[in-house]
Amino acid sequence: MLAGVQEVINWGAPVILPIIIAIFALILGTGLKKAIKAGLTVGIGFVGLNLITGLLGDTLGQAAQAMVKRLGLSLTTLDIGWPAASAISYSTLLGISAIPLGIGVDLFLLFFGLTKTLNIDIWNFWHVAFIGGMVYGVGHSFPLALFSMLAYQTLLYFLADLSAPTIKKYYHFPNVTFPHGIALPGYIFAWPLNWLFDRIPGFNRLQADPKTIQKRFGLFGETSVMGLLIGLGVGILAGYQVGEILNLGIETAAVMVLLPKMVSLLMEGLAPVSQAANQFVKKRFPSRELYIGMDAALAVGDQAVLAVSLLMIPITLLLALVLPGNQTLPFGDFATISFAVSLMVPVFRGNIVRAVVGGTIYLTTILYLTSWVAPLVTKMAQAAQFDLGHAPQITALIEGGLWPTALFVWGARSLPWVISGLVLLLALGGLYGLNRKQLAHKAD
């Protein structure tokens, strides 16, 4: 049974999500032809996204490694990236239980009107499984790990509901939200930073969104040219030859141009399903609103998100070099930086300068936290019989360094059950506060 479920999970999001989309569309009454087309279009979009982000990881990842050698970085903990981290997270009965748990929590909250998010991004329940594995590694208690997963999943639904208006306003995605374990922590992290930035004289008047940059700098503000310049800069820092520098520049420009087109394809497939879902809800529950929970990949094609993500790669490497006490060598999660900042950028209203400064502060905390949890990640990997290669320790830069991970790990060590219980209560209270109007209509 466990092996069979793991085999299905190993199909990956580009296969699992189209199947879910098609089944969901059929349930909503879109018709067989439209349902198959919607699922297939979403699958094609995800394949395109993976190809382009893979290009980003391969090209800039190799350049980053060249920078590491050139700068003489000597760090003991290797960042293995999210693909390996997700496989490790789903490698146990506890990890796989995140899927039925996540679906069950969502259906429970939807039934009682406590959330507006219908999450179809089942693949990304691995973020919850990761938290469960970390808590189990600390407390060696299956019930505590399961309870922590329940609390974290509820927190993600609260944050998905909370961030939905911001997503709609900035990305113009109708009735879409991201219950995504990498994107949502950055959303919360960005708010106090934005409040602070608004109160710094001079800095608070700086306009640096893509449209303003393009208007002010003309050709040099164009998306493709920005990508070219960033790629050239990284290539120079990596010590590449002229031809290699130019190739990296063109490839980075290609990522900047092609990734938004793949996101448009994803939205094309999702649009009829989203419309059918909202018609379904309005017909049966006139007073209720529904958000479709999707992968934050929909957001990474934004011009500002892409520009910030590319700039953060050399900045992250520099931070790894200069931060005292950091043990993490960034590598596998370079492409995942775009997910980490995808909900920070809307809070900063697309201001690239604010997002880079905020992202630098954020990545500083991530590097320290991911170094702190590295022994637990290594322990999880060993339990899953993951090949560590020659690395003394491994970690997952983005997932391992997020503040929810630190919160649950610290809670399992210092106040087992208490922290998870408080998170669950606060998340439920937040959901009630956000959705009390539709709860009142339900009671009527």
Short mmCIF file of C-alpha atoms in Angstrom, two decimals:
data_model
loop_
_atom_site.label_atom_id
_atom_site.label_comp_id
_atom_site.label_asym_id
_atom_site.label_seq_id
_atom_site.Cartn_x
_atom_site.Cartn_y
_atom_site.Cartn_z
CA MET A 1 0.00 0.00 0.00
CA LEU A 2 2.73 2.45 1.06
CA ALA A 3 4.84 1.56 -1.99
CA GLY A 4 1.85 2.07 -4.29
CA VAL A 5 1.06 5.51 -2.91
CA GLN A 6 4.73 6.50 -3.14
CA GLU A 7 4.80 5.39 -6.77
CA VAL A 8 1.84 7.64 -7.58
CA ILE A 9 3.47 10.54 -5.74
CA ASN A 10 6.64 9.98 -7.76
CA TRP A 11 4.68 10.75 -10.92
CA GLY A 12 5.14 14.40 -9.91
CA ALA A 13 2.98 17.51 -10.08
CA PRO A 14 2.91 17.76 -13.94
CA VAL A 15 1.07 14.40 -14.01
CA ILE A 16 -0.89 14.43 -10.75
CA LEU A 17 -2.26 17.96 -11.05
CA PRO A 18 -3.79 17.56 -14.57
CA ILE A 19 -5.57 14.40 -13.42
CA ILE A 20 -6.95 16.22 -10.38
CA ILE A 21 -7.94 19.23 -12.51
CA ALA A 22 -9.78 17.01 -15.03
CA ILE A 23 -11.63 15.05 -12.32
CA PHE A 24 -12.50 18.23 -10.48
CA ALA A 25 -13.77 19.84 -13.70
CA LEU A 26 -15.97 16.80 -14.40
CA ILE A 27 -17.45 16.97 -10.89
CA LEU A 28 -18.26 20.63 -11.49
CA GLY A 29 -20.09 19.73 -14.71
CA THR A 30 -17.78 21.27 -17.31
CA GLY A 31 -18.18 18.32 -19.68
CA LEU A 32 -15.66 15.66 -20.67
CA LYS A 33 -14.05 17.57 -23.56
CA LYS A 34 -13.53 20.77 -21.59
CA ALA A 35 -12.32 18.85 -18.52
CA ILE A 36 -9.68 16.91 -20.47
CA LYS A 37 -8.55 20.03 -22.30
CA ALA A 38 -8.25 21.99 -19.04
CA GLY A 39 -6.22 19.26 -17.33
CA LEU A 40 -3.98 18.76 -20.35
CA THR A 41 -3.35 22.49 -20.72
CA VAL A 42 -2.38 22.78 -17.04
CA GLY A 43 -0.07 19.77 -17.43
CA ILE A 44 1.60 21.27 -20.49
CA GLY A 45 2.03 24.55 -18.64
CA PHE A 46 3.70 22.77 -15.73
CA VAL A 47 6.03 20.88 -18.06
CA GLY A 48 6.98 24.21 -19.63
CA LEU A 49 7.53 25.76 -16.22
CA ASN A 50 9.71 22.86 -15.15
CA LEU A 51 11.79 23.08 -18.33
CA ILE A 52 12.39 26.80 -17.88
CA THR A 53 13.04 26.69 -14.14
CA GLY A 54 15.30 23.70 -14.85
CA LEU A 55 17.19 25.88 -17.33
CA LEU A 56 17.42 28.55 -14.64
CA GLY A 57 18.75 26.05 -12.10
CA ASP A 58 21.21 24.48 -14.54
CA THR A 59 22.66 27.67 -15.97
CA LEU A 60 22.70 29.93 -12.94
CA GLY A 61 23.32 26.97 -10.63
CA GLN A 62 26.51 26.10 -12.50
CA ALA A 63 27.55 29.74 -12.49
CA ALA A 64 26.87 29.89 -8.76
CA GLN A 65 29.08 26.86 -8.19
CA ALA A 66 31.82 28.54 -10.20
CA MET A 67 31.42 31.59 -7.96
CA VAL A 68 31.70 29.33 -4.91
CA LYS A 69 35.02 27.94 -6.12
CA ARG A 70 36.26 31.36 -7.14
CA LEU A 71 35.35 32.89 -3.77
CA GLY A 72 36.86 29.95 -1.88
CA LEU A 73 33.74 29.12 0.14
CA SER A 74 34.31 26.32 2.65
CA LEU A 75 30.92 25.31 4.07
CA THR A 76 30.02 21.95 5.56
CA THR A 77 26.27 21.68 4.88
CA LEU A 78 25.03 21.14 1.31
CA ASP A 79 21.64 22.44 0.17
CA ILE A 80 20.01 19.51 -1.67
CA GLY A 81 17.01 21.48 -2.98
CA TRP A 82 13.28 20.84 -2.91
CA PRO A 83 13.11 17.80 -5.28
CA ALA A 84 15.22 15.71 -2.92
CA ALA A 85 13.56 17.24 0.16
CA SER A 86 10.08 16.35 -1.13
CA ALA A 87 11.12 12.77 -1.88
CA ILE A 88 12.58 12.43 1.62
CA SER A 89 9.43 13.95 3.17
CA TYR A 90 7.12 11.48 1.40
CA SER A 91 9.29 8.44 2.12
CA THR A 92 7.49 7.34 5.30
CA LEU A 93 3.97 6.48 6.44
CA LEU A 94 3.97 9.73 8.44
CA GLY A 95 4.93 11.72 5.33
CA ILE A 96 2.33 10.16 3.07
CA SER A 97 -0.35 10.74 5.72
CA ALA A 98 0.02 14.47 4.98
CA ILE A 99 -2.09 13.98 1.84
CA PRO A 100 -5.29 12.54 3.40
CA LEU A 101 -4.76 14.83 6.38
CA GLY A 102 -4.54 17.92 4.18
CA ILE A 103 -7.62 16.93 2.15
CA GLY A 104 -9.57 16.08 5.31
CA VAL A 105 -8.73 19.38 7.02
CA ASP A 106 -9.72 21.33 3.91
CA LEU A 107 -13.07 19.53 3.55
CA PHE A 108 -13.80 19.98 7.25
CA LEU A 109 -13.07 23.71 7.14
CA LEU A 110 -15.04 24.15 3.90
CA PHE A 111 -18.05 22.28 5.29
CA PHE A 112 -18.24 24.54 8.33
CA GLY A 113 -17.53 27.70 6.31
CA LEU A 114 -14.19 28.32 8.05
CA THR A 115 -12.18 28.64 4.84
CA LYS A 116 -12.73 29.81 1.26
CA THR A 117 -9.82 27.77 -0.09
CA LEU A 118 -10.47 24.59 -2.02
CA ASN A 119 -6.95 23.22 -2.32
CA ILE A 120 -6.26 21.16 -5.44
CA ASP A 121 -2.47 21.49 -5.09
CA ILE A 122 -2.20 18.08 -3.46
CA TRP A 123 1.41 17.47 -4.52
CA ASN A 124 2.63 20.31 -2.31
CA PHE A 125 1.37 18.68 0.86
CA TRP A 126 5.00 17.58 1.05
CA HIS A 127 5.70 20.85 2.89
CA VAL A 128 3.46 19.60 5.68
CA ALA A 129 5.11 16.17 5.52
CA PHE A 130 8.51 17.89 5.92
CA ILE A 131 7.35 19.60 9.12
CA GLY A 132 6.01 16.28 10.41
CA GLY A 133 9.32 14.56 9.74
CA MET A 134 11.26 17.30 11.52
CA VAL A 135 9.00 17.18 14.58
CA TYR A 136 9.25 13.39 14.69
CA GLY A 137 13.03 13.66 14.49
CA VAL A 138 12.98 15.83 17.63
CA GLY A 139 10.26 14.23 19.74
CA HIS A 140 10.14 10.66 18.36
CA SER A 141 6.37 10.82 18.80
CA PHE A 142 4.09 9.90 15.89
CA PRO A 143 1.00 11.52 17.52
CA LEU A 144 2.91 14.77 18.17
CA ALA A 145 4.21 14.84 14.58
CA LEU A 146 0.70 14.19 13.22
CA PHE A 147 -0.79 16.90 15.44
CA SER A 148 1.90 19.35 14.31
CA MET A 149 1.05 18.55 10.68
CA LEU A 150 -2.62 19.22 11.45
CA ALA A 151 -1.75 22.57 13.03
CA TYR A 152 0.54 23.58 10.17
CA GLN A 153 -1.98 22.60 7.49
CA THR A 154 -4.66 24.69 9.24
CA LEU A 155 -2.20 27.59 9.42
CA LEU A 156 -1.58 27.34 5.67
CA TYR A 157 -5.32 27.53 4.94
CA PHE A 158 -5.59 30.61 7.15
CA LEU A 159 -2.67 32.28 5.38
CA ALA A 160 -4.11 31.27 1.99
CA ASP A 161 -7.39 32.99 2.82
CA LEU A 162 -5.55 35.99 4.27
CA SER A 163 -3.31 36.48 1.22
CA ALA A 164 -6.01 35.91 -1.44
CA PRO A 165 -7.03 39.60 -1.75
CA THR A 166 -3.38 40.62 -2.17
CA ILE A 167 -2.90 37.95 -4.85
CA LYS A 168 -5.99 39.14 -6.70
CA LYS A 169 -4.98 42.80 -6.52
CA TYR A 170 -1.38 42.31 -7.66
CA TYR A 171 -1.47 39.28 -9.97
CA HIS A 172 -5.06 39.77 -11.21
CA PHE A 173 -5.80 36.07 -10.69
CA PRO A 174 -9.55 35.74 -10.09
CA ASN A 175 -10.47 33.58 -7.09
CA VAL A 176 -7.03 31.95 -6.86
CA THR A 177 -4.81 31.61 -3.81
CA PHE A 178 -1.61 29.77 -2.92
CA PRO A 179 -1.75 27.43 0.14
CA HIS A 180 1.93 26.86 -0.58
CA GLY A 181 4.38 26.10 2.22
CA ILE A 182 7.28 27.99 0.65
CA ALA A 183 5.44 31.09 -0.57
CA LEU A 184 3.18 31.94 2.40
CA PRO A 185 5.88 32.41 5.11
CA GLY A 186 7.43 35.17 2.98
CA TYR A 187 4.06 36.92 2.80
CA ILE A 188 3.96 37.28 6.58
CA PHE A 189 7.66 38.18 6.78
CA ALA A 190 7.22 41.02 4.27
CA TRP A 191 4.51 42.97 6.10
CA PRO A 192 6.59 44.35 9.01
CA LEU A 193 9.44 45.06 6.59
CA ASN A 194 7.13 47.03 4.31
CA TRP A 195 5.83 48.97 7.33
CA LEU A 196 9.44 49.81 8.19
CA PHE A 197 10.33 50.77 4.61
CA ASP A 198 7.35 53.13 4.50
CA ARG A 199 8.92 55.07 7.38
CA ILE A 200 12.47 55.46 6.03
CA PRO A 201 12.83 58.96 4.54
CA GLY A 202 13.84 58.90 0.87
CA PHE A 203 13.59 55.13 0.61
CA ASN A 204 9.82 55.33 1.06
CA ARG A 205 9.51 57.49 -2.07
CA LEU A 206 11.63 55.29 -4.31
CA GLN A 207 9.57 53.89 -7.21
CA ALA A 208 11.10 50.73 -8.67
CA ASP A 209 8.34 48.56 -10.08
CA PRO A 210 8.93 47.08 -13.58
CA LYS A 211 6.76 49.69 -15.35
CA THR A 212 8.55 52.59 -13.66
CA ILE A 213 11.97 51.04 -14.38
CA GLN A 214 11.05 50.48 -18.02
CA LYS A 215 9.77 54.04 -18.35
CA ARG A 216 12.82 55.54 -16.64
CA PHE A 217 15.53 53.40 -18.24
CA GLY A 218 13.98 52.72 -21.64
CA LEU A 219 15.67 49.78 -23.38
CA PHE A 220 17.57 48.83 -20.20
CA GLY A 221 14.29 48.53 -18.34
CA GLU A 222 12.89 45.94 -20.73
CA THR A 223 12.33 42.51 -19.21
CA SER A 224 14.57 40.70 -21.68
CA VAL A 225 17.38 43.25 -21.34
CA MET A 226 17.16 43.11 -17.54
CA GLY A 227 17.55 39.34 -17.75
CA LEU A 228 20.48 39.73 -20.12
CA LEU A 229 22.27 42.18 -17.80
CA ILE A 230 21.70 40.01 -14.71
CA GLY A 231 23.02 36.95 -16.54
CA LEU A 232 26.07 38.83 -17.80
CA GLY A 233 26.77 40.09 -14.27
CA VAL A 234 26.56 36.59 -12.75
CA GLY A 235 28.78 35.23 -15.54
CA ILE A 236 31.43 37.86 -14.86
CA LEU A 237 31.34 37.13 -11.10
CA ALA A 238 31.70 33.42 -11.91
CA GLY A 239 34.89 34.14 -13.88
CA TYR A 240 33.46 32.78 -17.14
CA GLN A 241 35.03 33.28 -20.55
CA VAL A 242 33.42 35.82 -22.88
CA GLY A 243 31.41 33.23 -24.83
CA GLU A 244 30.13 31.61 -21.63
CA ILE A 245 29.16 35.00 -20.22
CA LEU A 246 27.18 35.86 -23.36
CA ASN A 247 25.46 32.47 -23.38
CA LEU A 248 24.45 32.87 -19.74
CA GLY A 249 23.09 36.34 -20.50
CA ILE A 250 20.94 35.08 -23.38
CA GLU A 251 19.68 32.08 -21.37
CA THR A 252 18.74 34.31 -18.44
CA ALA A 253 16.92 36.67 -20.80
CA ALA A 254 15.07 33.66 -22.22
CA VAL A 255 13.91 32.67 -18.72
CA MET A 256 12.60 36.20 -18.14
CA VAL A 257 10.58 36.13 -21.37
CA LEU A 258 9.40 32.50 -21.53
CA LEU A 259 8.38 31.89 -17.93
CA PRO A 260 5.46 34.38 -18.00
CA LYS A 261 4.18 32.68 -21.16
CA MET A 262 4.09 29.31 -19.38
CA VAL A 263 2.17 30.90 -16.51
CA SER A 264 -0.34 32.27 -19.04
CA LEU A 265 -0.78 28.74 -20.37
CA LEU A 266 -1.42 27.47 -16.86
CA MET A 267 -4.03 30.16 -16.28
CA GLU A 268 -5.67 29.30 -19.62
CA GLY A 269 -6.19 25.74 -18.40
CA LEU A 270 -7.30 26.82 -14.94
CA ALA A 271 -9.76 29.52 -16.05
CA PRO A 272 -12.73 27.29 -17.04
CA VAL A 273 -12.33 25.23 -13.87
CA SER A 274 -12.23 28.33 -11.70
CA GLN A 275 -15.34 29.72 -13.39
CA ALA A 276 -17.20 26.41 -13.02
CA ALA A 277 -16.21 26.16 -9.36
CA ASN A 278 -17.52 29.62 -8.58
CA GLN A 279 -20.77 28.97 -10.47
CA PHE A 280 -21.15 25.71 -8.57
CA VAL A 281 -20.69 27.46 -5.21
CA LYS A 282 -22.92 30.46 -6.07
CA LYS A 283 -25.72 28.15 -7.18
CA ARG A 284 -25.71 26.09 -4.00
CA PHE A 285 -24.29 28.60 -1.50
CA PRO A 286 -25.17 32.11 -2.77
CA SER A 287 -23.49 33.89 0.14
CA ARG A 288 -20.15 32.07 -0.11
CA GLU A 289 -16.95 32.81 -2.03
CA LEU A 290 -14.47 30.17 -3.16
CA TYR A 291 -10.74 30.36 -3.84
CA ILE A 292 -8.98 27.67 -5.86
CA GLY A 293 -5.78 26.69 -4.06
CA MET A 294 -2.94 26.40 -6.59
CA ASP A 295 0.83 26.05 -6.76
CA ALA A 296 2.70 29.34 -6.33
CA ALA A 297 4.34 28.54 -9.68
CA LEU A 298 1.57 30.73 -11.11
CA ALA A 299 3.28 33.73 -9.53
CA VAL A 300 6.91 33.16 -10.53
CA GLY A 301 6.37 34.44 -14.07
CA ASP A 302 5.80 37.99 -12.83
CA GLN A 303 8.47 40.40 -14.07
CA ALA A 304 9.28 41.78 -10.63
CA VAL A 305 9.39 38.31 -9.04
CA LEU A 306 11.74 37.07 -11.75
CA ALA A 307 14.03 40.09 -11.49
CA VAL A 308 14.24 39.80 -7.70
CA SER A 309 14.82 36.04 -7.88
CA LEU A 310 17.71 36.38 -10.32
CA LEU A 311 19.33 39.16 -8.30
CA MET A 312 18.98 37.13 -5.10
CA ILE A 313 21.14 34.27 -6.43
CA PRO A 314 24.51 36.10 -6.22
CA ILE A 315 23.31 37.92 -3.09
CA THR A 316 22.53 34.58 -1.39
CA LEU A 317 25.99 33.29 -2.25
CA LEU A 318 27.59 36.45 -0.90
CA LEU A 319 25.55 36.10 2.31
CA ALA A 320 26.71 32.49 2.67
CA LEU A 321 30.29 33.76 2.43
CA VAL A 322 30.11 36.68 4.87
CA LEU A 323 27.58 35.64 7.51
CA PRO A 324 29.44 34.47 10.64
CA GLY A 325 28.27 31.07 11.80
CA ASN A 326 26.54 30.10 8.56
CA GLN A 327 27.25 26.50 7.54
CA THR A 328 24.99 26.17 4.48
CA LEU A 329 26.33 26.05 0.95
CA PRO A 330 23.42 27.17 -1.30
CA PHE A 331 23.00 24.96 -4.34
CA GLY A 332 19.82 22.97 -5.00
CA ASP A 333 17.27 25.63 -4.15
CA PHE A 334 18.44 28.55 -6.29
CA ALA A 335 15.38 28.23 -8.54
CA THR A 336 13.16 27.96 -5.44
CA ILE A 337 14.07 31.49 -4.36
CA SER A 338 11.41 32.70 -6.80
CA PHE A 339 8.77 30.80 -4.79
CA ALA A 340 10.08 32.18 -1.51
CA VAL A 341 9.72 35.80 -2.70
CA SER A 342 6.59 35.31 -4.83
CA LEU A 343 4.26 36.62 -2.11
CA MET A 344 6.74 39.16 -0.75
CA VAL A 345 6.77 41.12 -4.01
CA PRO A 346 2.99 41.89 -3.92
CA VAL A 347 3.34 43.21 -0.35
CA PHE A 348 6.07 45.54 -1.63
CA ARG A 349 3.71 46.52 -4.48
CA GLY A 350 6.14 45.23 -7.12
CA ASN A 351 8.95 47.49 -5.93
CA ILE A 352 12.09 45.58 -6.96
CA VAL A 353 14.44 47.54 -4.69
CA ARG A 354 12.26 46.95 -1.64
CA ALA A 355 11.90 43.28 -2.54
CA VAL A 356 15.67 42.81 -2.96
CA VAL A 357 16.38 44.49 0.38
CA GLY A 358 13.58 42.54 2.06
CA GLY A 359 14.69 39.35 0.33
CA THR A 360 18.25 39.86 1.57
CA ILE A 361 17.02 40.15 5.15
CA TYR A 362 14.78 37.12 4.62
CA LEU A 363 17.56 34.97 3.12
CA THR A 364 19.82 35.93 6.01
CA THR A 365 17.37 34.40 8.46
CA ILE A 366 16.88 31.41 6.15
CA LEU A 367 20.61 30.64 5.98
CA TYR A 368 20.93 30.68 9.76
CA LEU A 369 17.80 28.61 10.36
CA THR A 370 18.62 26.08 7.66
CA SER A 371 22.08 25.61 9.20
CA TRP A 372 20.43 25.10 12.61
CA VAL A 373 18.06 22.35 11.38
CA ALA A 374 20.67 20.64 9.16
CA PRO A 375 21.29 17.76 11.63
CA LEU A 376 17.55 16.95 11.59
CA VAL A 377 17.35 17.08 7.80
CA THR A 378 20.39 14.82 7.59
CA LYS A 379 18.75 12.42 10.05
CA MET A 380 15.55 12.35 7.97
CA ALA A 381 17.56 11.67 4.81
CA GLN A 382 19.48 8.83 6.44
CA ALA A 383 16.23 7.27 7.66
CA ALA A 384 14.95 7.43 4.07
CA GLN A 385 18.22 5.83 2.85
CA PHE A 386 19.04 8.95 0.82
CA ASP A 387 22.56 8.99 -0.60
CA LEU A 388 24.42 11.88 1.07
CA GLY A 389 27.38 11.59 -1.28
CA HIS A 390 30.47 13.24 0.21
CA ALA A 391 28.52 15.86 2.18
CA PRO A 392 28.97 15.65 5.98
CA GLN A 393 25.52 17.24 6.40
CA ILE A 394 22.67 18.20 4.09
CA THR A 395 19.80 20.62 4.33
CA ALA A 396 17.00 22.11 2.24
CA LEU A 397 17.77 25.81 1.99
CA ILE A 398 14.29 27.26 1.55
CA GLU A 399 11.98 24.78 3.32
CA GLY A 400 14.42 24.08 6.13
CA GLY A 401 15.05 27.76 6.78
CA LEU A 402 11.48 29.06 6.94
CA TRP A 403 10.13 30.47 10.19
CA PRO A 404 7.29 27.87 10.50
CA THR A 405 9.91 25.10 10.38
CA ALA A 406 11.90 26.79 13.14
CA LEU A 407 8.72 27.39 15.16
CA PHE A 408 7.59 23.75 15.08
CA VAL A 409 11.09 22.35 15.68
CA TRP A 410 11.66 24.68 18.63
CA GLY A 411 8.19 23.84 19.94
CA ALA A 412 8.86 20.10 19.72
CA ARG A 413 12.08 20.57 21.69
CA SER A 414 10.94 23.07 24.30
CA LEU A 415 7.15 22.96 24.57
CA PRO A 416 5.85 19.80 22.85
CA TRP A 417 2.11 19.95 22.11
CA VAL A 418 1.87 23.51 23.46
CA ILE A 419 3.27 25.37 20.44
CA SER A 420 1.40 23.20 17.93
CA GLY A 421 -1.77 23.65 19.98
CA LEU A 422 -1.36 27.42 20.04
CA VAL A 423 -0.72 27.52 16.28
CA LEU A 424 -3.89 25.48 15.69
CA LEU A 425 -5.99 27.71 17.94
CA LEU A 426 -4.62 30.92 16.41
CA ALA A 427 -5.16 29.61 12.87
CA LEU A 428 -8.74 28.58 13.65
CA GLY A 429 -9.35 31.95 15.31
CA GLY A 430 -7.93 33.72 12.29
CA LEU A 431 -10.10 31.69 9.91
CA TYR A 432 -13.17 32.49 11.99
CA GLY A 433 -12.32 36.20 11.93
CA LEU A 434 -11.78 36.23 8.16
CA ASN A 435 -14.89 34.22 7.33
CA ARG A 436 -17.35 35.23 10.05
CA LYS A 437 -19.64 36.92 7.52
CA GLN A 438 -20.15 33.76 5.50
CA LEU A 439 -20.51 31.84 8.78
CA ALA A 440 -23.31 34.24 9.76
CA HIS A 441 -25.05 33.62 6.41
CA LYS A 442 -24.62 29.88 6.93
CA ALA A 443 -26.29 30.16 10.34
CA ASP A 444 -29.20 32.09 8.82
#
